[in-house]
Coordinates of C-alpha atoms in Angstrom, one line a residue:
Chain A
M1 CA 127.7 88.1 71.0
T2 CA 124.3 88.9 69.4
Y3 CA 123.5 85.2 69.3
L4 CA 123.5 85.0 73.1
D5 CA 120.8 87.5 74.1
S6 CA 117.5 85.8 74.9
A7 CA 115.4 87.2 72.1
S8 CA 117.6 85.6 69.4
L9 CA 118.3 82.4 71.3
Q10 CA 115.3 80.6 69.7
P11 CA 116.4 81.3 66.1
F12 CA 119.9 80.3 67.1
W13 CA 118.8 76.7 68.0
Q14 CA 116.6 76.6 64.9
R15 CA 119.6 77.6 62.8
L16 CA 121.7 75.0 64.6
R17 CA 119.3 72.3 63.5
H18 CA 119.9 73.2 59.8
L19 CA 123.6 73.3 60.1
S20 CA 125.9 70.4 59.0
W21 CA 127.4 68.2 61.6
P22 CA 130.9 69.9 61.6
W23 CA 129.2 73.2 62.3
R24 CA 127.0 71.8 65.1
I25 CA 129.9 70.1 66.8
T26 CA 132.0 73.3 66.5
W27 CA 129.4 75.6 68.0
I28 CA 128.3 73.3 70.8
Y29 CA 131.9 72.6 71.7
L30 CA 132.8 76.3 71.6
I31 CA 129.8 77.4 73.6
F32 CA 130.1 74.7 76.2
F33 CA 133.8 74.7 76.8
L34 CA 134.9 78.2 75.9
L35 CA 132.2 80.8 75.7
L36 CA 130.1 79.7 78.7
P37 CA 133.1 79.9 81.1
I38 CA 134.1 83.4 79.7
V39 CA 130.5 84.6 80.1
A40 CA 130.4 83.2 83.6
L41 CA 133.4 85.3 84.6
V42 CA 132.2 88.5 82.9
V43 CA 128.6 88.2 84.2
R44 CA 129.9 87.4 87.7
A45 CA 132.1 90.5 87.6
S46 CA 129.3 92.7 86.3
T47 CA 126.9 91.7 89.2
L48 CA 129.3 93.3 91.7
D49 CA 128.8 96.8 92.8
A50 CA 130.9 99.3 90.7
S51 CA 132.5 100.7 93.9
E52 CA 133.2 97.2 95.1
I53 CA 134.9 96.4 91.8
W54 CA 137.0 99.5 92.0
R55 CA 138.0 98.8 95.6
I56 CA 139.2 95.3 94.8
A57 CA 140.8 96.1 91.5
T58 CA 142.8 99.0 93.1
D59 CA 143.6 97.4 96.4
P60 CA 147.3 98.0 97.2
V61 CA 148.2 94.3 97.0
A62 CA 146.4 94.0 93.6
L63 CA 148.1 97.1 92.3
S64 CA 151.5 95.7 93.3
T65 CA 150.7 92.4 91.5
Y66 CA 149.9 94.4 88.3
N67 CA 153.2 96.2 88.7
V68 CA 155.2 93.0 89.2
T69 CA 153.2 91.0 86.5
F70 CA 153.1 93.6 83.7
L71 CA 156.4 95.4 84.1
T72 CA 158.4 92.1 84.5
A73 CA 156.6 90.6 81.6
L74 CA 157.4 93.7 79.5
A75 CA 161.0 93.5 80.6
A76 CA 161.2 89.8 79.7
A77 CA 159.5 90.3 76.3
S78 CA 161.7 93.3 75.4
L79 CA 164.9 91.4 76.4
N80 CA 163.8 88.5 74.3
G81 CA 162.9 90.9 71.4
L82 CA 166.5 92.0 71.4
V83 CA 168.2 88.6 72.0
G84 CA 165.5 86.8 70.0
L85 CA 166.4 88.9 67.0
M86 CA 170.1 88.0 67.4
V87 CA 169.2 84.3 67.7
A88 CA 167.1 84.4 64.6
W89 CA 169.8 86.3 62.7
V90 CA 172.5 83.8 63.8
L91 CA 170.3 80.8 62.8
V92 CA 169.3 82.2 59.4
R93 CA 172.5 84.0 58.2
Y94 CA 175.4 82.0 59.6
E95 CA 176.6 78.5 59.2
F96 CA 178.4 76.9 62.1
P97 CA 178.8 73.4 63.7
G98 CA 175.9 72.5 66.0
K99 CA 173.5 75.0 64.5
R100 CA 170.8 72.3 64.0
Y101 CA 170.8 71.5 67.7
L102 CA 170.7 75.2 68.7
D103 CA 167.7 75.6 66.5
A104 CA 166.0 72.5 68.0
I105 CA 166.4 73.6 71.7
I106 CA 164.6 76.9 71.0
D107 CA 161.3 75.1 71.1
L108 CA 162.1 73.4 74.5
P109 CA 160.2 76.1 76.5
F110 CA 157.1 75.4 74.4
A111 CA 157.2 71.6 75.1
M112 CA 158.5 71.6 78.7
P113 CA 155.7 71.5 81.3
T114 CA 155.9 74.8 83.2
A115 CA 156.1 73.0 86.6
V116 CA 159.3 71.3 85.4
A117 CA 160.7 74.6 84.1
G118 CA 159.9 76.4 87.4
L119 CA 161.5 73.5 89.4
T120 CA 164.7 73.4 87.5
L121 CA 165.1 77.2 87.1
A122 CA 164.5 77.6 90.9
T123 CA 167.2 75.1 91.6
I124 CA 170.0 76.3 89.3
Y125 CA 169.3 80.0 90.1
S126 CA 169.1 79.4 93.9
S127 CA 172.1 80.6 96.0
N128 CA 173.7 77.1 95.9
G129 CA 172.7 76.2 92.3
W130 CA 174.9 76.0 89.2
I131 CA 174.3 79.7 88.2
G132 CA 173.0 81.1 91.4
S133 CA 176.1 80.2 93.3
L134 CA 178.1 82.3 90.8
L135 CA 175.8 85.3 91.2
D136 CA 175.5 85.0 95.0
P137 CA 179.0 86.5 95.8
L138 CA 178.0 89.5 93.7
G139 CA 175.0 90.0 95.9
I140 CA 172.6 88.9 93.2
K141 CA 169.7 86.7 94.4
V142 CA 167.5 85.2 91.7
S143 CA 165.3 82.5 93.1
F144 CA 162.5 83.7 95.4
T145 CA 162.9 87.3 94.2
R146 CA 161.5 89.4 91.4
L147 CA 164.6 88.6 89.3
G148 CA 163.4 85.0 89.5
V149 CA 160.1 86.0 88.1
L150 CA 162.0 87.7 85.3
V151 CA 164.1 84.6 84.6
A152 CA 161.0 82.3 84.4
M153 CA 159.2 84.8 82.1
V154 CA 162.3 85.1 79.9
Y155 CA 162.4 81.3 79.6
I156 CA 158.7 80.8 78.6
S157 CA 158.6 83.8 76.2
L158 CA 161.9 83.2 74.4
P159 CA 160.7 81.0 71.5
F160 CA 158.0 83.5 70.4
V161 CA 160.3 86.2 69.0
V162 CA 162.7 83.7 67.4
R163 CA 159.9 81.7 65.7
T164 CA 158.1 84.8 64.3
V165 CA 161.2 86.6 63.1
Q166 CA 163.0 83.6 61.6
P167 CA 160.7 83.0 58.6
V168 CA 160.6 86.7 57.7
L169 CA 164.4 86.9 57.8
Q170 CA 164.6 83.7 55.7
E171 CA 162.6 85.3 52.9
M172 CA 164.6 88.6 52.9
E173 CA 167.2 88.6 50.3
A174 CA 170.8 89.4 51.2
E175 CA 171.2 91.3 47.9
I176 CA 169.3 94.3 49.2
E177 CA 171.7 94.6 52.1
E178 CA 174.6 94.2 49.7
A179 CA 173.1 96.9 47.5
A180 CA 172.7 99.3 50.5
W181 CA 176.2 98.6 51.6
S182 CA 177.8 99.1 48.2
L183 CA 176.0 102.4 47.8
G184 CA 177.9 103.6 50.8
A185 CA 175.7 102.8 53.8
S186 CA 177.4 101.9 57.0
D187 CA 176.7 98.6 58.7
W188 CA 174.5 100.4 61.3
Q189 CA 172.6 102.3 58.6
T190 CA 172.1 99.1 56.6
F191 CA 170.7 97.5 59.7
R192 CA 168.5 100.4 60.7
R193 CA 167.2 101.4 57.3
V194 CA 167.2 98.2 55.3
I195 CA 167.0 95.1 57.5
L196 CA 165.0 96.3 60.5
P197 CA 161.9 97.9 58.8
P198 CA 160.6 94.7 57.1
L199 CA 161.3 92.7 60.3
L200 CA 159.6 95.1 62.6
P201 CA 156.0 93.8 62.4
A202 CA 157.2 90.2 63.0
L203 CA 159.5 91.3 65.8
L204 CA 156.7 93.3 67.5
T205 CA 154.3 90.5 67.0
G206 CA 156.7 88.1 68.7
V207 CA 157.3 90.5 71.6
A208 CA 153.5 91.0 72.1
M209 CA 153.0 87.2 72.0
G210 CA 155.8 86.7 74.5
F211 CA 154.4 89.5 76.7
S212 CA 150.9 88.0 76.6
R213 CA 152.2 84.5 77.5
A214 CA 154.4 85.9 80.3
V215 CA 151.5 87.9 81.8
G216 CA 149.4 84.7 82.1
E217 CA 152.1 82.4 83.2
Y218 CA 151.6 80.7 86.5
G219 CA 153.3 77.3 86.9
S220 CA 157.0 78.3 86.5
V221 CA 156.6 81.6 88.3
V222 CA 154.8 80.3 91.4
I223 CA 157.7 77.8 91.9
I224 CA 160.6 80.2 91.4
A225 CA 159.1 83.2 93.2
G226 CA 158.7 83.7 96.9
N227 CA 155.1 84.9 96.2
I228 CA 155.4 87.7 98.7
P229 CA 153.0 90.7 98.2
F230 CA 154.7 93.9 97.1
Q231 CA 157.8 92.0 96.2
D232 CA 157.3 89.1 93.7
L233 CA 153.7 88.2 93.9
I234 CA 152.1 88.1 90.4
A235 CA 148.4 88.6 89.5
P236 CA 147.7 84.9 88.5
V237 CA 149.1 83.7 91.9
L238 CA 147.0 86.3 93.7
I239 CA 143.9 85.0 91.9
F240 CA 144.8 81.5 93.1
Q241 CA 145.3 82.7 96.7
R242 CA 141.9 84.6 96.6
L243 CA 140.2 81.4 95.5
E244 CA 141.8 79.4 98.2
Q245 CA 140.4 81.9 100.7
F246 CA 137.0 81.5 99.0
D247 CA 137.1 85.2 98.2
Y248 CA 135.3 84.7 94.9
A249 CA 134.7 88.4 94.3
G250 CA 138.3 89.2 94.7
A251 CA 139.4 86.4 92.3
T252 CA 136.7 87.4 89.8
V253 CA 137.7 91.1 89.6
I254 CA 141.4 90.4 89.3
G255 CA 140.6 87.6 86.8
T256 CA 138.6 90.0 84.7
V257 CA 141.4 92.6 84.7
L258 CA 143.8 89.9 83.4
L259 CA 141.2 88.8 80.8
L260 CA 140.8 92.3 79.5
I261 CA 144.6 92.7 79.2
S262 CA 144.8 89.4 77.4
L263 CA 142.1 90.5 74.9
L264 CA 143.9 93.8 74.4
S265 CA 147.2 92.2 73.6
L266 CA 145.4 89.7 71.3
L267 CA 143.9 92.7 69.4
L268 CA 147.4 94.3 69.3
I269 CA 148.9 91.1 67.9
N270 CA 146.2 90.9 65.2
V271 CA 146.8 94.5 64.2
L272 CA 150.6 93.9 64.0
Q273 CA 150.1 90.7 62.0
S274 CA 147.9 92.4 59.4
L275 CA 150.5 95.2 59.2
G276 CA 153.1 92.6 58.6
K277 CA 151.1 91.0 55.8
R278 CA 150.6 94.4 54.1
Y279 CA 154.3 95.4 54.2
G280 CA 155.9 91.9 54.3
Chain B
M1 CA 187.4 102.6 40.8
A2 CA 187.3 106.4 40.2
N3 CA 183.6 106.5 41.1
P4 CA 183.3 108.7 44.2
V5 CA 180.2 107.0 45.6
V6 CA 181.9 103.7 45.9
N7 CA 182.1 102.5 49.5
P8 CA 185.7 102.7 50.8
N9 CA 185.2 99.4 52.5
L10 CA 184.5 97.8 49.2
T11 CA 187.7 99.1 47.6
R12 CA 189.7 98.0 50.5
S13 CA 188.3 94.5 50.5
N14 CA 188.7 94.3 46.7
A15 CA 192.4 94.3 47.4
S16 CA 192.2 90.9 49.0
P17 CA 191.2 87.9 46.9
T18 CA 188.4 86.7 49.2
K19 CA 185.8 89.4 48.8
R20 CA 183.2 90.6 51.3
I21 CA 184.4 88.8 54.3
S22 CA 186.3 91.4 56.2
P23 CA 188.0 90.5 59.6
S24 CA 185.4 92.7 61.4
A25 CA 182.5 90.8 59.9
D26 CA 184.2 87.5 60.9
W27 CA 184.7 88.8 64.4
R28 CA 181.1 89.9 64.6
K29 CA 179.8 86.6 63.3
W30 CA 181.6 84.5 65.9
G31 CA 180.9 87.1 68.6
L32 CA 177.2 86.8 67.9
I33 CA 177.2 83.0 67.7
G34 CA 179.1 82.9 71.0
F35 CA 176.7 85.3 72.8
V36 CA 173.6 83.5 71.5
T37 CA 174.9 80.1 72.4
L38 CA 175.8 81.4 75.9
Y39 CA 172.3 82.9 76.4
L40 CA 170.5 79.8 75.2
A41 CA 172.8 77.6 77.4
L42 CA 172.0 79.7 80.5
I43 CA 168.3 80.0 79.9
I44 CA 167.3 76.7 78.2
L45 CA 170.1 74.1 78.0
L46 CA 171.4 74.1 81.6
P47 CA 167.9 74.0 83.2
A48 CA 167.1 71.0 81.0
L49 CA 170.3 69.2 81.9
N50 CA 169.8 70.0 85.5
V51 CA 166.5 68.0 85.6
F52 CA 168.4 64.8 84.7
V53 CA 171.4 65.5 87.0
Q54 CA 169.2 66.2 90.0
A55 CA 167.0 63.2 89.5
F56 CA 169.9 60.8 89.8
N57 CA 171.7 62.9 92.4
G58 CA 170.5 60.7 95.3
G59 CA 171.5 57.5 93.5
I60 CA 169.3 55.2 91.4
A61 CA 167.6 53.7 94.4
G62 CA 166.0 57.0 95.5
F63 CA 165.0 57.6 91.9
L64 CA 163.3 54.2 91.7
A65 CA 161.7 54.6 95.1
T66 CA 159.6 57.5 93.7
F67 CA 158.6 55.5 90.7
T68 CA 157.0 52.8 92.8
S69 CA 155.3 55.0 95.4
R70 CA 151.5 55.1 95.4
P71 CA 150.9 58.9 95.0
F72 CA 153.3 59.0 92.1
L73 CA 151.7 56.1 90.2
N74 CA 148.3 57.6 90.9
A75 CA 149.5 60.9 89.4
V76 CA 150.8 59.2 86.3
G77 CA 147.5 57.3 85.9
L78 CA 145.5 60.4 86.3
T79 CA 147.6 62.4 83.9
V80 CA 147.1 59.7 81.2
I81 CA 143.4 59.5 81.9
V82 CA 143.0 63.3 81.6
A83 CA 144.9 63.3 78.3
L84 CA 143.0 60.2 77.0
I85 CA 139.7 62.1 77.4
S86 CA 140.6 65.6 76.5
V87 CA 142.9 65.0 73.4
P88 CA 140.3 62.9 71.5
L89 CA 137.6 65.4 72.3
N90 CA 139.8 68.2 71.0
T91 CA 140.5 66.2 67.9
I92 CA 136.9 65.8 67.1
F93 CA 136.4 69.5 67.7
G94 CA 139.5 70.5 65.7
L95 CA 138.6 68.4 62.7
S96 CA 135.0 69.6 62.8
A97 CA 135.9 73.3 63.0
A98 CA 138.6 73.0 60.3
V99 CA 136.2 71.2 57.9
A100 CA 133.4 73.6 58.7
I101 CA 135.6 76.8 58.1
A102 CA 138.1 75.7 55.5
H103 CA 136.5 76.3 52.2
K104 CA 133.9 78.8 53.1
T105 CA 133.7 82.5 53.2
F106 CA 131.2 84.1 55.5
P107 CA 131.0 87.2 57.6
G108 CA 132.8 86.9 60.9
R109 CA 135.2 84.1 59.6
T110 CA 138.3 85.8 60.9
L111 CA 136.5 86.5 64.2
L112 CA 135.6 82.9 64.6
I113 CA 139.2 81.8 64.0
S114 CA 140.3 84.4 66.6
I115 CA 137.7 83.0 69.1
I116 CA 139.1 79.4 68.5
D117 CA 142.6 80.8 69.2
L118 CA 141.4 82.6 72.4
P119 CA 142.5 80.0 74.9
F120 CA 146.1 80.6 74.0
S121 CA 145.9 84.2 75.2
I122 CA 143.9 83.6 78.4
S123 CA 145.9 82.9 81.5
P124 CA 145.4 79.2 82.6
V125 CA 144.6 80.4 86.1
V126 CA 141.8 82.6 84.7
A127 CA 140.5 79.6 82.8
G128 CA 140.4 77.6 86.0
L129 CA 138.7 80.4 87.8
M130 CA 136.0 80.5 85.1
L131 CA 135.3 76.8 85.6
V132 CA 135.1 77.3 89.4
L133 CA 132.6 80.1 88.9
L134 CA 130.5 77.8 86.7
Y135 CA 130.7 74.5 88.5
G136 CA 132.1 75.3 92.0
S137 CA 129.8 74.8 95.1
R138 CA 129.0 78.5 94.9
G139 CA 128.9 78.6 91.1
W140 CA 126.0 78.7 88.6
F141 CA 125.6 75.0 88.1
G142 CA 127.5 73.7 91.1
P143 CA 124.6 73.4 93.6
A144 CA 122.3 71.7 91.0
L145 CA 125.1 69.2 90.0
E146 CA 126.0 68.5 93.6
A147 CA 122.3 67.7 94.3
G148 CA 122.5 65.2 91.5
G149 CA 125.6 63.7 93.0
I150 CA 128.0 65.0 90.3
K151 CA 131.2 66.6 91.4
V152 CA 133.0 68.7 88.8
I153 CA 135.4 70.9 90.8
F154 CA 138.0 69.0 92.8
A155 CA 137.2 66.0 90.6
L156 CA 138.1 64.5 87.2
P157 CA 135.4 66.3 85.1
G158 CA 136.7 69.7 86.1
M159 CA 140.3 68.7 85.4
V160 CA 139.3 67.4 82.0
M161 CA 137.4 70.7 81.2
A162 CA 140.4 72.8 82.3
T163 CA 142.7 70.8 80.1
I164 CA 140.3 71.0 77.1
F165 CA 140.1 74.7 77.6
V166 CA 143.8 75.4 77.4
T167 CA 144.5 72.9 74.6
M168 CA 141.4 73.6 72.4
P169 CA 143.1 75.5 69.6
F170 CA 146.0 73.1 68.8
I171 CA 144.4 70.7 66.4
A172 CA 142.0 73.2 64.7
R173 CA 144.8 75.7 64.0
E174 CA 147.1 72.9 62.6
V175 CA 144.5 71.2 60.3
L176 CA 142.8 74.4 59.0
P177 CA 145.7 75.7 56.9
A178 CA 146.5 72.2 55.6
L179 CA 142.8 71.8 54.4
E180 CA 142.9 75.3 52.8
E181 CA 146.0 74.4 50.9
N182 CA 144.6 71.1 49.6
G183 CA 141.7 72.8 47.9
T184 CA 138.4 71.0 47.2
D185 CA 139.0 69.2 43.9
Q186 CA 139.5 65.7 45.3
E187 CA 136.5 66.0 47.6
E188 CA 134.3 67.2 44.7
A189 CA 135.6 64.3 42.6
A190 CA 134.7 61.8 45.3
H191 CA 131.2 63.4 45.6
T192 CA 130.6 63.1 41.9
L193 CA 131.6 59.5 42.0
G194 CA 128.9 58.9 44.5
A195 CA 130.7 58.9 47.9
S196 CA 128.7 60.1 50.9
S197 CA 130.1 63.0 53.0
W198 CA 131.3 60.6 55.6
Q199 CA 133.0 58.4 53.1
T200 CA 134.6 61.5 51.5
F201 CA 135.9 62.7 54.8
W202 CA 137.2 59.3 55.9
R203 CA 138.8 58.2 52.6
V204 CA 139.8 61.5 50.9
T205 CA 140.0 64.4 53.4
L206 CA 141.5 62.6 56.4
P207 CA 144.4 60.9 54.5
S208 CA 145.3 64.2 52.9
I209 CA 145.8 66.0 56.3
K210 CA 147.1 63.1 58.3
W211 CA 150.6 64.6 59.0
S212 CA 149.2 68.0 60.1
L213 CA 146.7 66.2 62.3
L214 CA 149.4 64.2 63.9
Y215 CA 151.5 67.3 64.4
G216 CA 148.6 69.0 66.2
L217 CA 147.9 65.8 68.2
I218 CA 151.5 65.7 69.5
L219 CA 151.5 69.3 70.6
C220 CA 148.0 69.0 72.1
N221 CA 149.0 65.9 74.0
A222 CA 152.2 67.5 75.4
R223 CA 150.3 70.5 76.7
A224 CA 147.5 68.3 78.0
M225 CA 149.9 66.2 80.0
G226 CA 152.0 69.1 81.2
E227 CA 149.3 71.6 82.1
F228 CA 149.7 73.0 85.5
G229 CA 147.9 76.3 86.2
A230 CA 144.4 75.6 85.0
V231 CA 144.3 72.1 86.5
A232 CA 145.8 73.3 89.8
V233 CA 142.9 75.7 90.2
V234 CA 140.1 73.2 89.7
S235 CA 141.7 70.0 91.1
G236 CA 142.3 71.0 94.7
N237 CA 145.6 69.1 94.4
I238 CA 144.7 66.2 96.7
S239 CA 147.6 63.8 96.8
G240 CA 146.7 60.4 95.4
K241 CA 143.3 61.6 94.2
T242 CA 143.3 64.7 92.0
Q243 CA 147.0 65.1 91.5
T244 CA 148.4 65.0 88.0
L245 CA 152.1 64.6 87.4
P246 CA 152.9 68.4 87.1
L247 CA 151.0 69.0 90.4
Y248 CA 152.9 66.1 92.0
V249 CA 156.2 67.8 90.9
E250 CA 155.2 71.1 92.7
D251 CA 153.8 69.4 95.7
A252 CA 156.9 67.3 96.2
Y253 CA 159.1 70.4 95.8
I254 CA 157.1 72.4 98.4
Q255 CA 157.4 69.5 100.9
Y256 CA 161.2 69.5 100.4
N257 CA 161.0 66.1 98.8
T258 CA 163.3 67.3 96.0
Q259 CA 164.4 63.9 94.8
S260 CA 160.8 62.8 94.2
A261 CA 160.0 66.1 92.5
Y262 CA 162.9 65.6 90.1
A263 CA 162.1 61.9 89.5
A264 CA 158.6 63.0 88.3
A265 CA 160.1 65.9 86.4
V266 CA 162.4 63.6 84.4
L267 CA 159.3 61.8 83.1
L268 CA 157.7 65.0 82.0
A269 CA 161.0 66.3 80.5
C270 CA 161.3 63.1 78.5
L271 CA 157.8 63.7 77.2
A272 CA 158.9 67.2 76.2
I273 CA 162.0 65.9 74.4
V274 CA 160.1 63.1 72.6
T275 CA 157.5 65.7 71.5
L276 CA 160.3 67.9 70.1
V277 CA 161.9 65.1 68.2
L278 CA 158.6 64.0 66.7
K279 CA 157.8 67.6 65.9
H280 CA 161.1 68.0 64.2
F281 CA 160.5 65.0 61.9
L282 CA 157.0 65.9 61.1
E283 CA 158.1 69.4 60.1
R284 CA 159.9 67.8 57.1
N285 CA 156.5 67.0 55.6
P286 CA 155.6 69.7 53.2
G287 CA 152.0 69.9 54.3
V288 CA 152.9 70.6 57.9
H289 CA 153.0 74.2 59.1
R290 CA 155.6 74.9 61.7
R291 CA 154.2 77.0 64.4
G292 CA 155.1 78.4 67.8
D293 CA 153.1 77.5 70.9

């Protein structure tokens, strides 16, 4: 960010003139489409009074949206950490009919527009939908509740764990497990001491990526949730509502909180990936 | 077999001619496959099937009625226009960034790559908010632009900028590893033989990365056409004017026009499936790096 303070702005443009075309395009594009918007948000937030920021950021409605957003995203990412590991294991280690198709549909949540995902999940998990009607007699309501938020977040974060664990598992040799096993280790010991440790960085990276994606998700959640404060209102939807009410300060502060969480999870993902490279 | 450290399971299974596959392992294998299949069916497969079933639930006539309605056709047109502007711009950026970074070492290289990746970690709604703060009527540049008669927010330019923001990394992150793997030998040879930088890029570099570029293009396009959150914030969602196809889906659903919502959703679901099929075939190319997101 040293480029951007006014004293060094002049040398920056001079340096830009001496750069090759690919560099010029890269910098101009990044500054115009990415850095300028980020700076606008951060500067806008910093012009607010500190007590004002604190009041907006810790408003009861805002606090409840952090609770719903982060805890539900954490639950979704953790669930996918567990099941995603099983999916990756099944796809790498077992042969069975239809495996290719199972492998192919994992990427569907990446490719499916989130509005479509939200629409169809809301329908089949509603009380007269395919799955919702089976859960309704048990007293479980999914659509328009926090459970619906969880379902949408599970949907969009599922591919991350599978696709980060799969290649690592592929490279692991089955001989090591066989060696552990023939030396007297139980199945559980083999899994915990031999299989899990090398997979752990990739697994945690996938969980962190899924979490980060789920925290920022808007399209599918806004459709499946009832968007009621203190129940199933998530932070991105609150930002949207604040903007609709022309409450720019409110939107800015909550947006900045989300941005900071995104940057922190990005940092965490990078640390996990470099750990994975060191031990992988 | 007198060795005391030998696993008792091993000695037991040695008795049978087919070694290693014990009944318990077999039970576990099919149990896991069954569980995983059920999970994926409930979370991914049934929702996808449901899109098609619901779209044709009200008969083919209702389905076709949506396809000829004005707001729907406007939404399709706008979606295509937004993608036609943002995807080529991102391609120019992605190629430039990849060519600039690929074979160089400089301080901050990793940081620069992380910055290019940043849009993937920022919530689309926050991206839209940033653009409103810049170009909205109370934003930094909004009043000046409005005085000049240029509308960014609640208009096409804002929607294009929002789409560019969220799809920025796709092509750069796909082409960069491909360029790095290719090395610089061929480019150097072309240079020595008298080719200009532009000729070298066009005739040597571009053909060598064409599959990776296409892969990035397909993913970028799918996201550009399917983006909801960022575009919803900046567009104002005005039916027939600033409504893209994903916005049309949500709007129709909210207005209890479920049939129309699903008719539009089918089109987007088909786009997703075509994207996946193309992605699958492109992944067979050795130069293409399979990636999530």
